[in-house]
Amino acid sequence: MSVSEEPVATEIAAGYEFTGAALELGALLWGGVCHPDARIRIPLAMLNRHGLVAGATGTGKTKTLQLLAEQLSANGVPVFLADMKGDLSGISAPGRESERVGERAGQVGQEWAPKGFPCEFYGLGGTGSGIPVRATVTSFGPVLLSKILQLNRTQEQSLGLIFHYADQKGLELVDLKDLRAVVAFLVSDAGKPELKGIGGLSTVTAGVILRALTAFEQQGAAGFFGEPEFDTAEFLRTAADGRGVVSVLELPSVQDKPQLFSTFLMWMLADLFHDLPEAGDLEKPKLVFFFDEAHLLFDGASKAFLDAITQTVRLIRSKGVGVFFVTQTPKDVPGDVLAQLGNRVQHALRAFTPDDAKALKATVRTFPNSPYDLEEVLTGLGTGEAVVTVLSETGAPTPVAATRLRAPESLMGPVEAAALDAAVKGSPLYGRYAEAVDRESAYERLTAEQRAAEVRAEEAAAAEARAEETPETPETPKAPETRETREGRKTREAASREEPSLAEQVVGSGVFKSLARSIGTQLGREISRSLFGTARRKR
């Protein structure tokens, strides 16, 4: 049956007839029938208006990400994907023809052909086989680090004070041992006076922070912080043939550290926001960023943290970046963030328990009015089917459309380990980021100063001990001063009153001291922090 014979279906299909470039999602489902002549699409220019891909486990969310990433790349748009299960590496290789793929392509009117797409593979801190992605502690900032360490609001504020002190003193926090060294110094006898003017750091709070850092390192997380720091501008590259590069962050090896990888994804997004210029409305996005397991970012987040996420998502759109949150139900995403997600692909939901039924009703309320019984449709969708509504070219929501999705054209599954390893080591980025560097930073500076103080104390104690052990000798009477010795003394005194050298004059001058203070202040000002307290030292 043609869609033209179904008035309601015709009206829905008309809402997806766009004049500009668009991504093909699939074909309309209406009355239990798939209509291949009714194409469900997303306008390319609207992909910076953000989106949500949701659905229960096993309903096809990963294949939807793959389908969107392929078409974005083909349109010259770079893509970032977080690969939670390790099965998205297949996007780099052509897919395999099969009876199921052929059947799906026929149902939705797709001219399927196997294709691979340009990819870069990354791993957090060198875990796994990807190019290492590291951040310095300084650039990661106190807010996101507090989220990882699960600090409370008071402890987060104290950590912010520690970062502020390090910024002002030019103490670079490159890795976790740098931060630990600064915390330990600030609660020592020598360091306590340093923070009195701006509010002290209690020994109890410092102890909590130090214990949290120790536990974090014992989980093997130290390698995520350090240098060379990853430049998130690498995500914005296109291949020589004009296709967008798909950046795949391999995360299976850190699945047991959900706070870590979800917060690291937020650092990447905040870093992009920090560096990118305003772009306004573009014909296509500069980057589309898929934020998988999004509920982990929001679980237990403070109001201030959620406000920062909301503001970042709202403002990054004008910089040409689209963000898709990937999770199980819309209720996993706070309302203020959900309100900004104009493009929605909702896979099937289950209603086995009272909580499931409640989540289902809440999901239905997030959609515009539609002729579907959405509670029934959402529990009856098959794998690779979804309920869709997107923003039209005018910015208005399209009609809700139950959709049978197209089949990805790349490999649906992981590539072989040898092929992945070869792709990583053959990348031009591998030599830039593979080898960790541990240069002089806060830890080395504070350790050297502490050792120098200890040496001075030891020398003073030894001198005092020698003075006590030396017996007093009777004073030798002074010989009477002759005319010759008196004239020699006067000559030496005159010499000691001569003008200091030019170097001594410069170093001792007020101008030099003022300049030194100015440089010290400038070091502090070189670090500007964004909504999340993230920073990148100006080059």
PDB file of C-alpha atoms in Angstrom, residues 244-467:
ATOM      1  CA  GLY A 244      34.722  13.990   8.072  1.00  0.00           C
ATOM      2  CA  VAL A 245      37.047  11.975  10.317  1.00  0.00           C
ATOM      3  CA  VAL A 246      35.187   9.769  12.808  1.00  0.00           C
ATOM      4  CA  SER A 247      36.986   9.887  16.174  1.00  0.00           C
ATOM      5  CA  VAL A 248      36.220   6.730  18.154  1.00  0.00           C
ATOM      6  CA  LEU A 249      37.110   6.781  21.854  1.00  0.00           C
ATOM      7  CA  GLU A 250      37.479   3.157  22.940  1.00  0.00           C
ATOM      8  CA  LEU A 251      36.099   2.805  26.477  1.00  0.00           C
ATOM      9  CA  PRO A 252      35.583  -0.922  27.248  1.00  0.00           C
ATOM     10  CA  SER A 253      38.707  -0.983  29.439  1.00  0.00           C
ATOM     11  CA  VAL A 254      37.328   1.763  31.722  1.00  0.00           C
ATOM     12  CA  GLN A 255      33.728   0.592  31.961  1.00  0.00           C
ATOM     13  CA  ASP A 256      34.266  -0.011  35.676  1.00  0.00           C
ATOM     14  CA  LYS A 257      35.079   3.708  36.142  1.00  0.00           C
ATOM     15  CA  PRO A 258      31.835   5.378  35.006  1.00  0.00           C
ATOM     16  CA  GLN A 259      32.482   8.663  36.829  1.00  0.00           C
ATOM     17  CA  LEU A 260      35.847   8.903  35.098  1.00  0.00           C
ATOM     18  CA  PHE A 261      34.853   8.417  31.484  1.00  0.00           C
ATOM     19  CA  SER A 262      31.604  10.404  31.666  1.00  0.00           C
ATOM     20  CA  THR A 263      33.400  13.355  33.254  1.00  0.00           C
ATOM     21  CA  PHE A 264      36.275  13.054  30.782  1.00  0.00           C
ATOM     22  CA  LEU A 265      33.752  13.315  27.937  1.00  0.00           C
ATOM     23  CA  MET A 266      32.439  16.497  29.547  1.00  0.00           C
ATOM     24  CA  TRP A 267      35.999  17.865  29.725  1.00  0.00           C
ATOM     25  CA  MET A 268      36.377  17.283  25.992  1.00  0.00           C
ATOM     26  CA  LEU A 269      33.140  19.133  25.303  1.00  0.00           C
ATOM     27  CA  ALA A 270      34.040  21.978  27.680  1.00  0.00           C
ATOM     28  CA  ASP A 271      37.499  22.250  26.119  1.00  0.00           C
ATOM     29  CA  LEU A 272      35.995  22.555  22.639  1.00  0.00           C
ATOM     30  CA  PHE A 273      33.609  25.196  23.940  1.00  0.00           C
ATOM     31  CA  HIS A 274      36.521  27.062  25.511  1.00  0.00           C
ATOM     32  CA  ASP A 275      38.555  27.162  22.282  1.00  0.00           C
ATOM     33  CA  LEU A 276      36.061  27.457  19.403  1.00  0.00           C
ATOM     34  CA  PRO A 277      34.993  30.866  18.056  1.00  0.00           C
ATOM     35  CA  GLU A 278      31.370  31.871  17.560  1.00  0.00           C
ATOM     36  CA  ALA A 279      30.070  30.570  14.235  1.00  0.00           C
ATOM     37  CA  GLY A 280      26.327  31.326  14.120  1.00  0.00           C
ATOM     38  CA  ASP A 281      24.036  29.275  11.868  1.00  0.00           C
ATOM     39  CA  LEU A 282      25.997  27.075   9.461  1.00  0.00           C
ATOM     40  CA  GLU A 283      24.984  24.902   6.518  1.00  0.00           C
ATOM     41  CA  LYS A 284      26.435  21.960   8.410  1.00  0.00           C
ATOM     42  CA  PRO A 285      28.000  21.501  11.865  1.00  0.00           C
ATOM     43  CA  LYS A 286      31.726  21.667  12.536  1.00  0.00           C
ATOM     44  CA  LEU A 287      31.413  18.546  14.695  1.00  0.00           C
ATOM     45  CA  VAL A 288      28.712  16.234  16.047  1.00  0.00           C
ATOM     46  CA  PHE A 289      29.570  14.797  19.471  1.00  0.00           C
ATOM     47  CA  PHE A 290      27.790  11.637  20.698  1.00  0.00           C
ATOM     48  CA  PHE A 291      27.761  11.451  24.503  1.00  0.00           C
ATOM     49  CA  ASP A 292      27.092   7.803  25.401  1.00  0.00           C
ATOM     50  CA  GLU A 293      25.816   6.561  28.793  1.00  0.00           C
ATOM     51  CA  ALA A 294      24.763  10.139  29.479  1.00  0.00           C
ATOM     52  CA  HIS A 295      22.963   9.292  32.731  1.00  0.00           C
ATOM     53  CA  LEU A 296      26.352   8.693  34.373  1.00  0.00           C
ATOM     54  CA  LEU A 297      27.207  12.359  33.944  1.00  0.00           C
ATOM     55  CA  PHE A 298      24.055  13.532  35.685  1.00  0.00           C
ATOM     56  CA  ASP A 299      23.883  10.974  38.517  1.00  0.00           C
ATOM     57  CA  GLY A 300      24.626  12.689  41.821  1.00  0.00           C
ATOM     58  CA  ALA A 301      25.529  15.974  40.129  1.00  0.00           C
ATOM     59  CA  SER A 302      25.154  19.188  42.138  1.00  0.00           C
ATOM     60  CA  LYS A 303      22.868  21.985  40.965  1.00  0.00           C
ATOM     61  CA  ALA A 304      25.880  24.109  40.049  1.00  0.00           C
ATOM     62  CA  PHE A 305      27.305  21.256  37.986  1.00  0.00           C
ATOM     63  CA  LEU A 306      23.985  20.724  36.164  1.00  0.00           C
ATOM     64  CA  ASP A 307      23.703  24.468  35.513  1.00  0.00           C
ATOM     65  CA  ALA A 308      27.168  24.422  33.934  1.00  0.00           C
ATOM     66  CA  ILE A 309      26.212  21.475  31.687  1.00  0.00           C
ATOM     67  CA  THR A 310      22.994  23.231  30.673  1.00  0.00           C
ATOM     68  CA  GLN A 311      24.801  26.436  29.801  1.00  0.00           C
ATOM     69  CA  THR A 312      27.562  24.647  27.892  1.00  0.00           C
ATOM     70  CA  VAL A 313      25.050  22.678  25.803  1.00  0.00           C
ATOM     71  CA  ARG A 314      23.043  25.806  25.085  1.00  0.00           C
ATOM     72  CA  LEU A 315      26.020  27.946  24.067  1.00  0.00           C
ATOM     73  CA  ILE A 316      28.120  25.397  22.159  1.00  0.00           C
ATOM     74  CA  ARG A 317      25.425  25.257  19.478  1.00  0.00           C
ATOM     75  CA  SER A 318      26.440  28.733  18.294  1.00  0.00           C
ATOM     76  CA  LYS A 319      30.013  27.446  17.882  1.00  0.00           C
ATOM     77  CA  GLY A 320      28.887  24.867  15.341  1.00  0.00           C
ATOM     78  CA  VAL A 321      28.922  21.759  17.562  1.00  0.00           C
ATOM     79  CA  GLY A 322      25.969  19.415  17.877  1.00  0.00           C
ATOM     80  CA  VAL A 323      25.659  17.123  20.903  1.00  0.00           C
ATOM     81  CA  PHE A 324      23.632  13.908  21.002  1.00  0.00           C
ATOM     82  CA  PHE A 325      23.074  12.352  24.413  1.00  0.00           C
ATOM     83  CA  VAL A 326      22.692   8.564  24.351  1.00  0.00           C
ATOM     84  CA  THR A 327      20.896   6.855  27.223  1.00  0.00           C
ATOM     85  CA  GLN A 328      17.968   4.562  28.033  1.00  0.00           C
ATOM     86  CA  THR A 329      15.106   6.975  28.694  1.00  0.00           C
ATOM     87  CA  PRO A 330      14.631  10.755  28.396  1.00  0.00           C
ATOM     88  CA  LYS A 331      14.135  10.940  32.168  1.00  0.00           C
ATOM     89  CA  ASP A 332      17.854  10.186  32.536  1.00  0.00           C
ATOM     90  CA  VAL A 333      18.514  13.718  31.240  1.00  0.00           C
ATOM     91  CA  PRO A 334      17.571  16.781  33.354  1.00  0.00           C
ATOM     92  CA  GLY A 335      14.627  18.774  32.013  1.00  0.00           C
ATOM     93  CA  ASP A 336      16.653  21.918  31.253  1.00  0.00           C
ATOM     94  CA  VAL A 337      19.061  19.890  29.096  1.00  0.00           C
ATOM     95  CA  LEU A 338      16.297  17.770  27.520  1.00  0.00           C
ATOM     96  CA  ALA A 339      14.492  20.934  26.420  1.00  0.00           C
ATOM     97  CA  GLN A 340      17.471  21.757  24.180  1.00  0.00           C
ATOM     98  CA  LEU A 341      17.512  18.386  22.390  1.00  0.00           C
ATOM     99  CA  GLY A 342      15.452  19.096  19.277  1.00  0.00           C
ATOM    100  CA  ASN A 343      16.219  15.839  17.426  1.00  0.00           C
ATOM    101  CA  ARG A 344      14.885  12.656  19.009  1.00  0.00           C
ATOM    102  CA  VAL A 345      15.328   8.992  18.083  1.00  0.00           C
ATOM    103  CA  GLN A 346      13.562   6.868  20.690  1.00  0.00           C
ATOM    104  CA  HIS A 347      13.993   3.098  20.432  1.00  0.00           C
ATOM    105  CA  ALA A 348      11.800   0.559  22.215  1.00  0.00           C
ATOM    106  CA  LEU A 349      11.153   0.690  25.955  1.00  0.00           C
ATOM    107  CA  ARG A 350      10.176  -2.135  28.274  1.00  0.00           C
ATOM    108  CA  ALA A 351       7.300  -2.037  30.753  1.00  0.00           C
ATOM    109  CA  PHE A 352       7.979  -5.094  32.901  1.00  0.00           C
ATOM    110  CA  THR A 353       7.875  -3.317  36.277  1.00  0.00           C
ATOM    111  CA  PRO A 354       5.976  -0.373  37.824  1.00  0.00           C
ATOM    112  CA  ASP A 355       9.127   1.743  37.451  1.00  0.00           C
ATOM    113  CA  ASP A 356       9.331   0.783  33.762  1.00  0.00           C
ATOM    114  CA  ALA A 357       5.693   1.771  33.275  1.00  0.00           C
ATOM    115  CA  LYS A 358       6.320   5.116  34.976  1.00  0.00           C
ATOM    116  CA  ALA A 359       9.349   5.763  32.758  1.00  0.00           C
ATOM    117  CA  LEU A 360       7.303   4.879  29.684  1.00  0.00           C
ATOM    118  CA  LYS A 361       4.573   7.394  30.553  1.00  0.00           C
ATOM    119  CA  ALA A 362       7.196  10.056  31.260  1.00  0.00           C
ATOM    120  CA  THR A 363       8.815   9.389  27.863  1.00  0.00           C
ATOM    121  CA  VAL A 364       5.499   9.721  26.032  1.00  0.00           C
ATOM    122  CA  ARG A 365       4.926  13.132  27.632  1.00  0.00           C
ATOM    123  CA  THR A 366       8.195  14.427  26.153  1.00  0.00           C
ATOM    124  CA  PHE A 367       6.917  13.993  22.576  1.00  0.00           C
ATOM    125  CA  PRO A 368       4.645  16.384  20.663  1.00  0.00           C
ATOM    126  CA  ASN A 369       1.029  15.316  20.153  1.00  0.00           C
ATOM    127  CA  SER A 370       0.753  12.574  17.569  1.00  0.00           C
ATOM    128  CA  PRO A 371      -1.827  10.244  15.983  1.00  0.00           C
ATOM    129  CA  TYR A 372       0.052   7.234  17.401  1.00  0.00           C
ATOM    130  CA  ASP A 373      -0.719   5.514  20.675  1.00  0.00           C
ATOM    131  CA  LEU A 374       2.875   6.040  21.761  1.00  0.00           C
ATOM    132  CA  GLU A 375       2.722   3.806  24.831  1.00  0.00           C
ATOM    133  CA  GLU A 376       1.694   0.925  22.603  1.00  0.00           C
ATOM    134  CA  VAL A 377       4.112   1.805  19.800  1.00  0.00           C
ATOM    135  CA  LEU A 378       7.153   2.246  22.066  1.00  0.00           C
ATOM    136  CA  THR A 379       6.677  -1.158  23.705  1.00  0.00           C
ATOM    137  CA  GLY A 380       6.044  -2.851  20.341  1.00  0.00           C
ATOM    138  CA  LEU A 381       8.979  -1.541  18.300  1.00  0.00           C
ATOM    139  CA  GLY A 382      11.381  -4.131  16.942  1.00  0.00           C
ATOM    140  CA  THR A 383      15.181  -3.949  16.937  1.00  0.00           C
ATOM    141  CA  GLY A 384      16.269  -1.225  14.532  1.00  0.00           C
ATOM    142  CA  GLU A 385      12.975   0.654  14.779  1.00  0.00           C
ATOM    143  CA  ALA A 386      12.365   3.937  16.597  1.00  0.00           C
ATOM    144  CA  VAL A 387       9.962   6.816  17.126  1.00  0.00           C
ATOM    145  CA  VAL A 388      11.421   9.969  15.573  1.00  0.00           C
ATOM    146  CA  THR A 389      10.819  13.703  15.711  1.00  0.00           C
ATOM    147  CA  VAL A 390      13.395  16.267  14.550  1.00  0.00           C
ATOM    148  CA  LEU A 391      13.642  19.980  13.873  1.00  0.00           C
ATOM    149  CA  SER A 392      12.606  20.987  10.367  1.00  0.00           C
ATOM    150  CA  GLU A 393      14.571  23.516   8.303  1.00  0.00           C
ATOM    151  CA  THR A 394      12.439  26.264   9.848  1.00  0.00           C
ATOM    152  CA  GLY A 395      13.241  25.065  13.385  1.00  0.00           C
ATOM    153  CA  ALA A 396       9.746  23.655  14.058  1.00  0.00           C
ATOM    154  CA  PRO A 397       9.316  20.057  15.320  1.00  0.00           C
ATOM    155  CA  THR A 398       8.375  17.528  12.669  1.00  0.00           C
ATOM    156  CA  PRO A 399       5.420  15.169  13.186  1.00  0.00           C
ATOM    157  CA  VAL A 400       6.161  12.119  15.324  1.00  0.00           C
ATOM    158  CA  ALA A 401       7.025   9.221  13.027  1.00  0.00           C
ATOM    159  CA  ALA A 402       7.460   5.551  13.848  1.00  0.00           C
ATOM    160  CA  THR A 403      10.419   4.575  11.668  1.00  0.00           C
ATOM    161  CA  ARG A 404      12.165   1.464  10.416  1.00  0.00           C
ATOM    162  CA  LEU A 405      15.802   2.504  10.300  1.00  0.00           C
ATOM    163  CA  ARG A 406      18.262   1.939   7.476  1.00  0.00           C
ATOM    164  CA  ALA A 407      21.148  -0.533   7.766  1.00  0.00           C
ATOM    165  CA  PRO A 408      24.662   0.870   8.335  1.00  0.00           C
ATOM    166  CA  GLU A 409      26.964   0.413   5.349  1.00  0.00           C
ATOM    167  CA  SER A 410      30.111  -0.130   7.409  1.00  0.00           C
ATOM    168  CA  LEU A 411      30.943  -3.246   9.385  1.00  0.00           C
ATOM    169  CA  MET A 412      28.428  -3.877  12.177  1.00  0.00           C
ATOM    170  CA  GLY A 413      30.874  -5.121  14.805  1.00  0.00           C
ATOM    171  CA  PRO A 414      34.515  -4.641  15.806  1.00  0.00           C
ATOM    172  CA  VAL A 415      37.435  -4.937  13.406  1.00  0.00           C
ATOM    173  CA  GLU A 416      40.145  -7.467  14.192  1.00  0.00           C
ATOM    174  CA  ALA A 417      42.638  -6.445  16.886  1.00  0.00           C
ATOM    175  CA  ALA A 418      45.554  -6.515  14.438  1.00  0.00           C
ATOM    176  CA  ALA A 419      43.760  -4.161  12.034  1.00  0.00           C
ATOM    177  CA  LEU A 420      42.893  -1.796  14.888  1.00  0.00           C
ATOM    178  CA  ASP A 421      46.475  -1.788  16.167  1.00  0.00           C
ATOM    179  CA  ALA A 422      47.801  -1.077  12.673  1.00  0.00           C
ATOM    180  CA  ALA A 423      45.346   1.819  12.236  1.00  0.00           C
ATOM    181  CA  VAL A 424      46.402   3.350  15.568  1.00  0.00           C
ATOM    182  CA  LYS A 425      50.162   3.059  15.001  1.00  0.00           C
ATOM    183  CA  GLY A 426      49.830   4.224  11.414  1.00  0.00           C
ATOM    184  CA  SER A 427      48.097   7.444  12.444  1.00  0.00           C
ATOM    185  CA  PRO A 428      50.049  10.714  12.135  1.00  0.00           C
ATOM    186  CA  LEU A 429      48.828  11.530  15.654  1.00  0.00           C
ATOM    187  CA  TYR A 430      50.419   8.481  17.259  1.00  0.00           C
ATOM    188  CA  GLY A 431      53.912   9.960  17.445  1.00  0.00           C
ATOM    189  CA  ARG A 432      52.502  13.164  18.905  1.00  0.00           C
ATOM    190  CA  TYR A 433      50.615  11.627  21.839  1.00  0.00           C
ATOM    191  CA  ALA A 434      51.787   8.037  22.386  1.00  0.00           C
ATOM    192  CA  GLU A 435      54.732   8.662  24.728  1.00  0.00           C
ATOM    193  CA  ALA A 436      53.994  10.206  28.133  1.00  0.00           C
ATOM    194  CA  VAL A 437      56.245  13.084  29.243  1.00  0.00           C
ATOM    195  CA  ASP A 438      57.018  13.948  32.885  1.00  0.00           C
ATOM    196  CA  ARG A 439      58.671  17.365  32.967  1.00  0.00           C
ATOM    197  CA  GLU A 440      59.356  19.677  35.910  1.00  0.00           C
ATOM    198  CA  SER A 441      56.126  20.921  37.437  1.00  0.00           C
ATOM    199  CA  ALA A 442      54.661  21.632  40.898  1.00  0.00           C
ATOM    200  CA  TYR A 443      55.811  18.358  42.486  1.00  0.00           C
ATOM    201  CA  GLU A 444      59.435  18.776  41.400  1.00  0.00           C
ATOM    202  CA  ARG A 445      59.523  22.453  42.376  1.00  0.00           C
ATOM    203  CA  LEU A 446      58.016  21.959  45.829  1.00  0.00           C
ATOM    204  CA  THR A 447      60.165  18.886  46.477  1.00  0.00           C
ATOM    205  CA  ALA A 448      63.320  20.804  45.545  1.00  0.00           C
ATOM    206  CA  GLU A 449      62.351  23.752  47.765  1.00  0.00           C
ATOM    207  CA  GLN A 450      61.573  21.428  50.659  1.00  0.00           C
ATOM    208  CA  ARG A 451      64.918  19.653  50.258  1.00  0.00           C
ATOM    209  CA  ALA A 452      66.761  22.987  50.089  1.00  0.00           C
ATOM    210  CA  ALA A 453      65.044  24.097  53.306  1.00  0.00           C
ATOM    211  CA  GLU A 454      66.031  20.820  54.976  1.00  0.00           C
ATOM    212  CA  VAL A 455      69.676  21.279  53.885  1.00  0.00           C
ATOM    213  CA  ARG A 456      69.716  24.841  55.249  1.00  0.00           C
ATOM    214  CA  ALA A 457      68.278  23.636  58.545  1.00  0.00           C
ATOM    215  CA  GLU A 458      70.863  20.846  58.746  1.00  0.00           C
ATOM    216  CA  GLU A 459      73.708  23.272  58.028  1.00  0.00           C
ATOM    217  CA  ALA A 460      72.445  25.718  60.662  1.00  0.00           C
ATOM    218  CA  ALA A 461      72.158  22.938  63.244  1.00  0.00           C
ATOM    219  CA  ALA A 462      75.663  21.720  62.426  1.00  0.00           C
ATOM    220  CA  ALA A 463      77.092  25.226  62.729  1.00  0.00           C
ATOM    221  CA  GLU A 464      75.385  25.668  66.097  1.00  0.00           C
ATOM    222  CA  ALA A 465      76.743  22.337  67.292  1.00  0.00           C
ATOM    223  CA  ARG A 466      80.284  23.274  66.247  1.00  0.00           C
ATOM    224  CA  ALA A 467      79.995  26.604  68.053  1.00  0.00           C
TER     225      ALA A 467
END
